Coordinates of C-alpha atoms and ligand atoms in Angstrom, one line a residue:
X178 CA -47.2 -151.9 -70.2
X179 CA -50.0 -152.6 -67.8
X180 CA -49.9 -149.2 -65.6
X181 CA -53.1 -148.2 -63.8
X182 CA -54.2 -144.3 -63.1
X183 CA -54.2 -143.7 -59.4
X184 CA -57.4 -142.1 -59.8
X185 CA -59.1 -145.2 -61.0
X186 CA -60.1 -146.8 -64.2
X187 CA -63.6 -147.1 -66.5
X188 CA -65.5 -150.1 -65.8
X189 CA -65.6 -150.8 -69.4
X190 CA -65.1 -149.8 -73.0
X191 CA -68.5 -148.7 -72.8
X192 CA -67.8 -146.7 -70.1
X193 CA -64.9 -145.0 -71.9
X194 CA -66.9 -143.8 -74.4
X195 CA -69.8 -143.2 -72.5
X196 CA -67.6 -140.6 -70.5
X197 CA -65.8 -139.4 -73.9
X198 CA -68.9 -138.8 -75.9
X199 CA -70.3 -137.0 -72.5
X200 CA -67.3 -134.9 -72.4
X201 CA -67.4 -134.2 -76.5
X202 CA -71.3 -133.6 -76.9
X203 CA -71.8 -130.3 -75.0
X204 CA -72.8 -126.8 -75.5
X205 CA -70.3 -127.5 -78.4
X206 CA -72.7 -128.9 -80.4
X207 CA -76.0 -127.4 -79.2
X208 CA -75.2 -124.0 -78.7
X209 CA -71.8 -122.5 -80.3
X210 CA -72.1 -124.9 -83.8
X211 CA -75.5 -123.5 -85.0
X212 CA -74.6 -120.1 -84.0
X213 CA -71.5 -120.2 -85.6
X214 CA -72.8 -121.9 -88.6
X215 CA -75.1 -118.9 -88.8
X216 CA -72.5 -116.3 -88.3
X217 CA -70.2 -117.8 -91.2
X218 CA -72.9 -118.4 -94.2
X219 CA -73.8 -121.9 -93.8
X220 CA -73.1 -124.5 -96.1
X221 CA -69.1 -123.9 -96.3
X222 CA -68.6 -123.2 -93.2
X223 CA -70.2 -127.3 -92.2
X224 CA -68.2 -128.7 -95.1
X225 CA -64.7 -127.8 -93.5
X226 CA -66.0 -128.6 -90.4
X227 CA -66.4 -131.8 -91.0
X228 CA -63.3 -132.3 -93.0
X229 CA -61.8 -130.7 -90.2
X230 CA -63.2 -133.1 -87.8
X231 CA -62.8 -136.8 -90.1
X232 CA -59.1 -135.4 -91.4
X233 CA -57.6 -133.8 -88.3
X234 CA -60.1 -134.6 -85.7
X235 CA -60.2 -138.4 -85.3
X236 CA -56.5 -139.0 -85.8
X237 CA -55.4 -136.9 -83.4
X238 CA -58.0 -138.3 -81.1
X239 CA -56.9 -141.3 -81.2
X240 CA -53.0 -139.8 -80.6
X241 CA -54.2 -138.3 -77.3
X242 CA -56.4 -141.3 -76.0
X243 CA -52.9 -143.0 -76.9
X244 CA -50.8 -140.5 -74.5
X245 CA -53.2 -140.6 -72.1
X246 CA -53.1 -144.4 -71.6
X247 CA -49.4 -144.8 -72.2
X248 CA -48.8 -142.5 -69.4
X249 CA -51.5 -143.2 -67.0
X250 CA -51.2 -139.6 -65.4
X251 CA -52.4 -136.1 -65.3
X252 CA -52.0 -135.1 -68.5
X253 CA -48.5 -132.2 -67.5
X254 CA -47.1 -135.7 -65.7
X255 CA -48.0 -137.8 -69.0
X256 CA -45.9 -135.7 -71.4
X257 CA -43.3 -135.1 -68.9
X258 CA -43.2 -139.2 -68.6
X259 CA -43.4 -140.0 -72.1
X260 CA -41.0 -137.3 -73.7
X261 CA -38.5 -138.9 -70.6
X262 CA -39.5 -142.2 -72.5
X263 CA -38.6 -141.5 -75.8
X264 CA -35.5 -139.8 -74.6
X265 CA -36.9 -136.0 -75.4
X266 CA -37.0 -132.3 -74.4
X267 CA -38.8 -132.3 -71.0
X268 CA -40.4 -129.2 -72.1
X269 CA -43.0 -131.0 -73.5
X270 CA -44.5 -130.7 -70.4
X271 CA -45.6 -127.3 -71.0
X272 CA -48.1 -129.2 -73.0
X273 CA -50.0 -130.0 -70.3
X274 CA -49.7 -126.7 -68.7
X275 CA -50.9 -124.7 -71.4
X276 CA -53.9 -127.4 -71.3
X277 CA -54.7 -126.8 -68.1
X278 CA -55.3 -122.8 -68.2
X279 CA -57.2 -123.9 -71.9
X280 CA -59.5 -125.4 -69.6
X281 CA -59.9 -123.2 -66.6
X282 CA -59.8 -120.4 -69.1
X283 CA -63.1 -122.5 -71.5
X284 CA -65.0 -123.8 -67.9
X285 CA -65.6 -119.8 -66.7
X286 CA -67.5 -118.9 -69.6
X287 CA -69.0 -122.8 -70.4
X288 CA -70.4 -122.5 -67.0
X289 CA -72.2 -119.0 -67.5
X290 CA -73.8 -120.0 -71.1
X291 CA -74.7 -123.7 -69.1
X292 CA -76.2 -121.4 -66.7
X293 CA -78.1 -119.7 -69.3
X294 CA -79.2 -122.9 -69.8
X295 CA -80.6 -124.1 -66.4
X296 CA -82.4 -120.1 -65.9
X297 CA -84.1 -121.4 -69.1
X298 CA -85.4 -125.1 -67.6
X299 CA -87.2 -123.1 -65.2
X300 CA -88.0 -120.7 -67.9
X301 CA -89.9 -122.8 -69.9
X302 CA -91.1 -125.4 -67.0
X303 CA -93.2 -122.2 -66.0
X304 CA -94.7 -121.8 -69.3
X305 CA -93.2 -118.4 -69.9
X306 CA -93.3 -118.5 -73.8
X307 CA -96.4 -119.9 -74.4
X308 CA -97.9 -118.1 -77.3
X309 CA -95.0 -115.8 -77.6
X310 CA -93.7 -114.1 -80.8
X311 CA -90.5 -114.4 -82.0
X312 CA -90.0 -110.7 -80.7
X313 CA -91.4 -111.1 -77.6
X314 CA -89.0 -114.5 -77.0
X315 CA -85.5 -112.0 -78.4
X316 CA -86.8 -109.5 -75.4
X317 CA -87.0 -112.2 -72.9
X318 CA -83.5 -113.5 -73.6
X319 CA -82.6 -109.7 -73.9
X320 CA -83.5 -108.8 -70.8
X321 CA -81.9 -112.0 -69.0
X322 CA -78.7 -111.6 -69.8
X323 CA -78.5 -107.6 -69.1
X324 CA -79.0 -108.5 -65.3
X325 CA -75.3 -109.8 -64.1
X326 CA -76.9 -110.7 -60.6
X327 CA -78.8 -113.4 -62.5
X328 CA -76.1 -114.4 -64.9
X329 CA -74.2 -114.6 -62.0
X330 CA -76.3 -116.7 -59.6
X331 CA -76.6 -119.9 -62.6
X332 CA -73.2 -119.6 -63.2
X333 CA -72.3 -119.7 -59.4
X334 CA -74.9 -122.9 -59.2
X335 CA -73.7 -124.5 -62.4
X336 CA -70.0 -124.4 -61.2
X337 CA -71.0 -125.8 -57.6
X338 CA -73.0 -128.6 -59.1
X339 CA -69.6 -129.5 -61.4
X340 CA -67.2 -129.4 -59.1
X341 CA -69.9 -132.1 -57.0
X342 CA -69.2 -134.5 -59.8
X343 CA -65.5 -133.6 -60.1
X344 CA -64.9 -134.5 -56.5
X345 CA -66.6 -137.6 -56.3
X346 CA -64.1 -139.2 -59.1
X347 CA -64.4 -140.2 -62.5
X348 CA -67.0 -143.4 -61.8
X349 CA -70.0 -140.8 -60.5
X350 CA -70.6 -139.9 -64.2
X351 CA -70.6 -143.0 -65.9
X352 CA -74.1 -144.3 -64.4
X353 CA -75.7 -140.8 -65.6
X354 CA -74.0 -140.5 -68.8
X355 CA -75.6 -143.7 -70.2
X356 CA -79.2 -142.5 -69.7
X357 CA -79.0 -139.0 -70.2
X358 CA -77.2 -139.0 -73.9
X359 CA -79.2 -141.4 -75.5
X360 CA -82.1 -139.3 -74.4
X361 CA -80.7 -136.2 -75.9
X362 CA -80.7 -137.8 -79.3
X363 CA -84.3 -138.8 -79.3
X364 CA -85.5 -135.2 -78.3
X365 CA -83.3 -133.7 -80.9
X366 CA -85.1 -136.1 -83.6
X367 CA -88.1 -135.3 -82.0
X368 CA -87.4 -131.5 -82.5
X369 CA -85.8 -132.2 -86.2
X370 CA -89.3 -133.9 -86.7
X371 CA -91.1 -130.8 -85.2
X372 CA -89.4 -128.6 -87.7
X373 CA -89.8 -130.6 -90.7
X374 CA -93.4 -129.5 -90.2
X375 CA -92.7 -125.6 -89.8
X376 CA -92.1 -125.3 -93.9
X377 CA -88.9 -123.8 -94.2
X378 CA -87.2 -127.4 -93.5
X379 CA -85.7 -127.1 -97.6
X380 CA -84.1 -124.0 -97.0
X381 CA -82.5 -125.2 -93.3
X382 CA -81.2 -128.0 -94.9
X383 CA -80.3 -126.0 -97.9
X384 CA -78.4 -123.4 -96.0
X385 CA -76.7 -126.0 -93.9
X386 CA -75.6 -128.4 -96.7
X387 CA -75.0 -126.2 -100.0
X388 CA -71.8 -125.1 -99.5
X389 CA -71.3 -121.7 -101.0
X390 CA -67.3 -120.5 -100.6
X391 CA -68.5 -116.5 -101.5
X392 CA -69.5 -116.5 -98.2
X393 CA -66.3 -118.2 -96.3
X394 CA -62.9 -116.4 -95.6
X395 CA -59.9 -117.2 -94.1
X396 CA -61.5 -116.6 -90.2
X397 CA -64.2 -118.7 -90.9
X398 CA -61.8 -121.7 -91.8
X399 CA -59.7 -120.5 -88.8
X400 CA -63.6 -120.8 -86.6
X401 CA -64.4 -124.0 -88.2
X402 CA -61.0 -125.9 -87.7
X403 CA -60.9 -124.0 -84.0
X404 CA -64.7 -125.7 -83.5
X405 CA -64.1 -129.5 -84.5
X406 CA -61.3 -129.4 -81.3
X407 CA -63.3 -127.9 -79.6
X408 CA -66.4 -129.9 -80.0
X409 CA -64.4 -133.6 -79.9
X410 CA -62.6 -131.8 -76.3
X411 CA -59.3 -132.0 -78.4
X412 CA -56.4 -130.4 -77.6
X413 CA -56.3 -129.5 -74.2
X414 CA -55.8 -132.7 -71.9
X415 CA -59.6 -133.4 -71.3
X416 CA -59.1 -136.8 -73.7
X417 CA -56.2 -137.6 -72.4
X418 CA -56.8 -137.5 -68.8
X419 CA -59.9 -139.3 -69.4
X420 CA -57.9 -142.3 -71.8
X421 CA -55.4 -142.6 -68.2
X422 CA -58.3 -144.7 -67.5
X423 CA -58.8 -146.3 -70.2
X424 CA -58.0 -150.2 -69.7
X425 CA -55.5 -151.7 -71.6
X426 CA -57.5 -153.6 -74.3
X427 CA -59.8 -151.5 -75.4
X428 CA -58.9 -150.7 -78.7
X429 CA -58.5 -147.2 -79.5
X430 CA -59.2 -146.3 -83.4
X431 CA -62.5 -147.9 -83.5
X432 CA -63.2 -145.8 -80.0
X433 CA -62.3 -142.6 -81.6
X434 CA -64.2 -142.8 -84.7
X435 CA -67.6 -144.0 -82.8
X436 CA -66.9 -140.8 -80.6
X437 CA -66.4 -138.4 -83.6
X438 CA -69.8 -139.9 -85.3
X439 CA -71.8 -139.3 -82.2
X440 CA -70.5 -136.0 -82.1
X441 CA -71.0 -135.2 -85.5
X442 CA -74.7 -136.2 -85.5
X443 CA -75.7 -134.0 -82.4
X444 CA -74.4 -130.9 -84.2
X445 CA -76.2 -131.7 -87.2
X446 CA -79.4 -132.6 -85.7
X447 CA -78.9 -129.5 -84.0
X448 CA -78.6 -127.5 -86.9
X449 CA -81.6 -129.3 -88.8
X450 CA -83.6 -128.7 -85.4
X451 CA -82.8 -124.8 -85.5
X452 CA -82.7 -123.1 -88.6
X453 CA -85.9 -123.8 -89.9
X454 CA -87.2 -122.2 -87.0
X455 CA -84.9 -119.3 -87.6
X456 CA -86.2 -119.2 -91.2
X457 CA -89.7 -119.3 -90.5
X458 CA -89.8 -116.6 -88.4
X459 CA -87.5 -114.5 -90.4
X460 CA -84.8 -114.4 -87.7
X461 CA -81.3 -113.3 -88.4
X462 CA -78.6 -117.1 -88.4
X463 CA -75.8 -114.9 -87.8
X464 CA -77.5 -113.4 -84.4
X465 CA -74.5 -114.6 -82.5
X466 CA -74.6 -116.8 -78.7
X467 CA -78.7 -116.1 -78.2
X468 CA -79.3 -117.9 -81.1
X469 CA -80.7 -121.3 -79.8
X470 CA -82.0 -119.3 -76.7
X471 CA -84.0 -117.1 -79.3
X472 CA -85.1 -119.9 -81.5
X473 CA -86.4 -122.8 -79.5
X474 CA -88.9 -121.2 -77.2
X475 CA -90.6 -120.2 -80.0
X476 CA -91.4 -123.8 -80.8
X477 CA -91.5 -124.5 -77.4
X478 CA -94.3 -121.9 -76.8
X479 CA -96.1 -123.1 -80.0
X480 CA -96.0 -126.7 -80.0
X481 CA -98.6 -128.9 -78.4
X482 CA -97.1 -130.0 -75.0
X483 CA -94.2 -127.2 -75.6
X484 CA -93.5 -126.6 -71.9
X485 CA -92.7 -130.2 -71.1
X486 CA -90.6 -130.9 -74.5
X487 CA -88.9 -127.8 -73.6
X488 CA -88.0 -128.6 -70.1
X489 CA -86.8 -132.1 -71.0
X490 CA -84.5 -129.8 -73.5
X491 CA -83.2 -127.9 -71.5
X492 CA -82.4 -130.4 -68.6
X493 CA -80.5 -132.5 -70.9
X494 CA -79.0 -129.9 -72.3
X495 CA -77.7 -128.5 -68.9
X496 CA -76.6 -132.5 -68.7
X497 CA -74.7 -132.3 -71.6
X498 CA -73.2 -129.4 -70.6
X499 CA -72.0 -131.0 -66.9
X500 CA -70.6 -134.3 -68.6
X501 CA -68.3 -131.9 -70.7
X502 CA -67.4 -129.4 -67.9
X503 CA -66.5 -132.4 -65.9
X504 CA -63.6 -133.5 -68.4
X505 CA -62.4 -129.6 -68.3
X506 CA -61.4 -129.4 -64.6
X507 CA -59.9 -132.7 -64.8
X508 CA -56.9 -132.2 -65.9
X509 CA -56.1 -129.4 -63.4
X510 CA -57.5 -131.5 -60.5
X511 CA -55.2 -134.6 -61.3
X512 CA -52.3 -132.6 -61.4
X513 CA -53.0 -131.1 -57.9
X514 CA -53.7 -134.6 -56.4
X515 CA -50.5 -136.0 -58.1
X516 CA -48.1 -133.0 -57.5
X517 CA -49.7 -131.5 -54.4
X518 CA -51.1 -134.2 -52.4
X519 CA -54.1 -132.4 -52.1
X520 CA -57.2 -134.2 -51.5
X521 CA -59.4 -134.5 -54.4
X522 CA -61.8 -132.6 -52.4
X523 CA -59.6 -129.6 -51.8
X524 CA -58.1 -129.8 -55.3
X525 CA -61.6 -129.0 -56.5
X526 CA -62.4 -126.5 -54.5
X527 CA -59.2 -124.4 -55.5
X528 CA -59.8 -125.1 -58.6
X529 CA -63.7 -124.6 -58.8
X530 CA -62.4 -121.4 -57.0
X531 CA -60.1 -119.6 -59.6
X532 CA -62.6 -120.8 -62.6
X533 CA -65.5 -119.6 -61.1
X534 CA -63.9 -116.2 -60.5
X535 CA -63.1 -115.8 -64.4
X536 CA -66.3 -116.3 -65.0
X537 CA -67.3 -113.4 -63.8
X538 CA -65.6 -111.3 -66.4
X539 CA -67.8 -113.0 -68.8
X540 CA -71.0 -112.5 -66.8
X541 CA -70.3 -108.5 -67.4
X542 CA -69.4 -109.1 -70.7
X543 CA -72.7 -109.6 -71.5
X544 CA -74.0 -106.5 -69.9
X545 CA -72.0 -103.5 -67.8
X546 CA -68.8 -104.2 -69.5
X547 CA -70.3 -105.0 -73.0
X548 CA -68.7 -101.7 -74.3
X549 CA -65.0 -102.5 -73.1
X550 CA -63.7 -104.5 -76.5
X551 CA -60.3 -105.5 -77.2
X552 CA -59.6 -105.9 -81.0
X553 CA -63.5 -105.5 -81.4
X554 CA -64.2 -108.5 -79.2
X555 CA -65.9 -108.5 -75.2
X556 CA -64.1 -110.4 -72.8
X557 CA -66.3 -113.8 -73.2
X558 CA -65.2 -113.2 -77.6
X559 CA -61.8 -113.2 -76.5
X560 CA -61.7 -116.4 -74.1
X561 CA -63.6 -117.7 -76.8
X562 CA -61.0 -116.6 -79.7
X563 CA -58.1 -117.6 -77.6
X564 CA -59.1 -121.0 -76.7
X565 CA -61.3 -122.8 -79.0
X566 CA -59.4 -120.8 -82.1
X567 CA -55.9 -120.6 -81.0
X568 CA -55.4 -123.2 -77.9
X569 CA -56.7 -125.9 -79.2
X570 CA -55.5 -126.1 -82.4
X571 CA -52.0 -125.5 -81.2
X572 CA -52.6 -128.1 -78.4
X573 CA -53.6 -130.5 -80.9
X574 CA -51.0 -129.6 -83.3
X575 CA -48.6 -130.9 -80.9
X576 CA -50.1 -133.7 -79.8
X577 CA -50.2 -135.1 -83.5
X578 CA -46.0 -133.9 -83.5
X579 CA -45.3 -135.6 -80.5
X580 CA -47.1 -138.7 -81.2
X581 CA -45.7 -139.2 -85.1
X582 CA -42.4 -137.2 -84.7
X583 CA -41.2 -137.8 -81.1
X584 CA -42.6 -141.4 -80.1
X585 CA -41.1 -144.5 -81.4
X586 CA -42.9 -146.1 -83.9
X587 CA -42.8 -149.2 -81.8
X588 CA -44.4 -147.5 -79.2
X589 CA -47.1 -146.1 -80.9
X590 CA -48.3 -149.0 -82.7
X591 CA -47.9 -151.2 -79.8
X592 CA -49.9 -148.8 -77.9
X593 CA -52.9 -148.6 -80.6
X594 CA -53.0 -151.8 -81.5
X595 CA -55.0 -151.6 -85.0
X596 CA -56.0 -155.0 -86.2
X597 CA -54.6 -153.7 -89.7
X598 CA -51.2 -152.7 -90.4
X599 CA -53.1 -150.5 -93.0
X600 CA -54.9 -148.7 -90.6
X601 CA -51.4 -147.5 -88.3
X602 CA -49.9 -146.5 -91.4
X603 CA -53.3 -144.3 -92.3
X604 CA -53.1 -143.0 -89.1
X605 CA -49.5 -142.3 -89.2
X606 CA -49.4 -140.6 -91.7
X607 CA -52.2 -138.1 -90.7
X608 CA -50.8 -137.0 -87.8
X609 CA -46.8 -136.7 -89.2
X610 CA -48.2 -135.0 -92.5
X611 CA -51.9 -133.8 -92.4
X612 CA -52.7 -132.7 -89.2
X613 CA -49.6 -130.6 -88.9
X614 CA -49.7 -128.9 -91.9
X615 CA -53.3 -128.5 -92.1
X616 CA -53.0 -126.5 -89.1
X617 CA -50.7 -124.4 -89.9
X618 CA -52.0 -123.5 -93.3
X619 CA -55.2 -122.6 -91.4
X620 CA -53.3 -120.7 -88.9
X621 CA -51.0 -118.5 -91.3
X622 CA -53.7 -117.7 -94.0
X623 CA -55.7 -116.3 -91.1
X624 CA -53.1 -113.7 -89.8
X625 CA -52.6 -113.5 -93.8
X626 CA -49.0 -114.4 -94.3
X627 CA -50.4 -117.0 -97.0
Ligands
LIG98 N1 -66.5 -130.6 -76.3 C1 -67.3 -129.8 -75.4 C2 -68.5 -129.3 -76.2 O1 -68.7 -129.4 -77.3 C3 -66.4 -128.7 -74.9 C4 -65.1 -129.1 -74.4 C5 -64.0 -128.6 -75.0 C6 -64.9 -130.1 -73.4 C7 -62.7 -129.0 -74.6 C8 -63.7 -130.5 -73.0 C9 -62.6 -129.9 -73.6 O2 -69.3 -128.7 -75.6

């Protein structure tokens, strides 16, 4: 088949997985996996995380780079298109629906915690934490996200400056991408390197890598499987929209697997960047969504040329955080160019529209409304639950169904193309056997039926 997107195509291979690795690297891993590392105990918590991500993760992947190119469309479009193609229920559609509010429903809060983000560029640029103790740094983020006007105003800006990008077509990014996340690495290293001075390194790396199960239960694993969708953009369309244009060649395993490793690594240097700093200064790991907002000015403010380290952070992380807001909107606005004619421009702004609204709720949660709980949780911990824990995994679950149970075998290895025959069995096999069931093990021990 030799389809192409009518939204366009990547230049390139590179370009792919420029784009894919922009849309995967995120707040993901700079912001939610140390803070949910600390909130779970560490160690055991990273190990089935990144079993979760090399066992589950990759191979399903690599199924929805495969459904995005087969079917060249939106992503609702694709599944209606390919379950016509292998003569199935048309409801698989409802895939791609449920996709699409997964994303609306992760861009309104993504965009207030990027927005926390860009407040703090300015923060730092303006040398506001120089020679500030831990405390005084906890007050300062303390005080910023009690005022909703402020929340509010970033998150307005950050969704503006997305929904730029989103109009302007998938090649706008590409050109960025390849600067900006090759310069993310090096400051990370550069900040790993900073804390390897700070003295409580050993016990970072300790806490991150010595698994200890006392202090895991079934949630966690339920967190930790939820996180490695979330942090490779599984599960909900963004991949898939994004492999409709994906040229034909490009072979997809290899693709997947360089995407995964990249992603893997900016969490970890993440981690290895944070903790010792949370160590040293006796802070608590399981502080919850502050945590890297608490931890890094304090470097920031101590380290020789802190304020310009620290605003090079905090622009790429804001960076980061565009290139992976980008790929959730997507999927919404190719289905309203394909199936309302709308011009990409409009289908933005209604789109841009009803997220940014959202958002809102989760700008309160952090302040007027941080009372109102449901099941214990604000309204940004239930978005959060609901999508990254429950969404996602139930997106992907069906992604690795339809692409082992419900597409021909001819199709699918056609469509991959792995040089070995090996590797399409491996594969195979993952996401008919492992995937599925790994899920659903996860799933029912953590509503403790098993
Ligand atoms: N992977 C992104 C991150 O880690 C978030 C994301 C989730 C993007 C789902 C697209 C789809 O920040």
């Amino acid at each position: 088949m030799n389809k192409v997107s009518q939204h366009g195509q990547w230049s390139s291979r590179l370009a792919f997985v420029l784009a894919a690795t922009g849309s995967a690297v995120g707040l993901g891993n700079i912001w939610k996996f140390p803070y949910i590392t600390g909130e779970n105990g560490g160690g055991a918590f990273v190990l089935v995380y990144l079993l979760c991500i090399f066992a589950i993760g990759v191979p399903i992947m690599a199924a929805e780079i495969m459904l995005g190119r087969r079917g060249r469309k939106s992503p609702i479009n694709t599944m209606r298109d390919l379950a016509k193609e292998a003569g199935a229920n048309p409801f698989w559609k409802t895939l791609g629906w449920v996709g699409v509010v997964a994303g609306f429903l992760i861009l309104s809060y993504y965009s207030v915690i990027a927005g926390w983000a860009m407040a703090y560029v300015v923060r730092v640029a303006s040398g506001m934490f120089e020679g500030v103790t831990a405390d005084g740094v906890g007050s300062i983020f303390g005080q910023f996200v009690a005022d909703p006007e402020k929340l509010l105003a970033w998150h307005s800006l950050f969704m503006i400056l997305t929904m730029l990008v989103v109009a302007r077509g998938v090649k706008g990014l590409e050109r960025a991408v390849k600067f900006l996340m090759p310069a993310l690495l090096l400051l990370l290293v550069l900040l790993v390197g900073y804390a390897m001075d700070q003295g409580a390194f050993r016990q970072a790396v300790n806490f991150l890598f010595s698994p200890d199960f006392s202090k895991l239960n079934s949630e966690g694993v339920l967190t930790a499987m939820g996180h490695a969708f979330f942090t490779l953009s599984l599960g909900m369309g963004s991949i898939m929209v994004y492999g409709a244009y994906l040229p034909s060649k490009v072979s997809i395993g290899s693709t997947a697997v360089i995407i995964a490793l990249a992603d893997t690594a900016v969490a970890l240097l993440a981690g290895l960047a944070i903790f010792p700093i949370v160590f040293i200064h006796g802070l608590e790991p399981g502080s919850g969504p502050g945590l890297i907002f608490q931890t890094l000015p304090i470097a920031f403010g101590q380290m020789e040329y802190g304020a310009f380290f620290g605003t090079m952070f905090f622009v790429l992380l804001v960076f980061a955080a565009w290139s992976s807001s980008i790929s959730l909107i997507e999927p919404a606005v190719a289905w309203l160019v394909e199936n309302r004619k709308m011009s990409r421009m409009r289908a933005c702004i209604w789109s841009g529209l009803v997220t940014w609204l959202v958002g809102i709720g989760t700008v309160l949660s952090f302040n007027i409304t941080s009372d109102i709980k449901f099941f214990d949780k604000t309204f940004f911990d239930v978005l959060d639950y609901l999508t990254a824990n429950i969404m996602l995994p139930l997106g992907g679950l069906s992604i690795a169904v339809f692409a082992g149970w419900v597409m021909t075998k001819e199709v699918t290895k056609e469509e991959l193309n792995f040089n070995k025959p090996a590797v399409f069995k491996a594969w195979l096999f993952l996401v008919k056997y492992v995937s599925p069931v790994a899920v659903v093990i996860v799933f029912l021990k953590a509503v403790n039926l098993i």
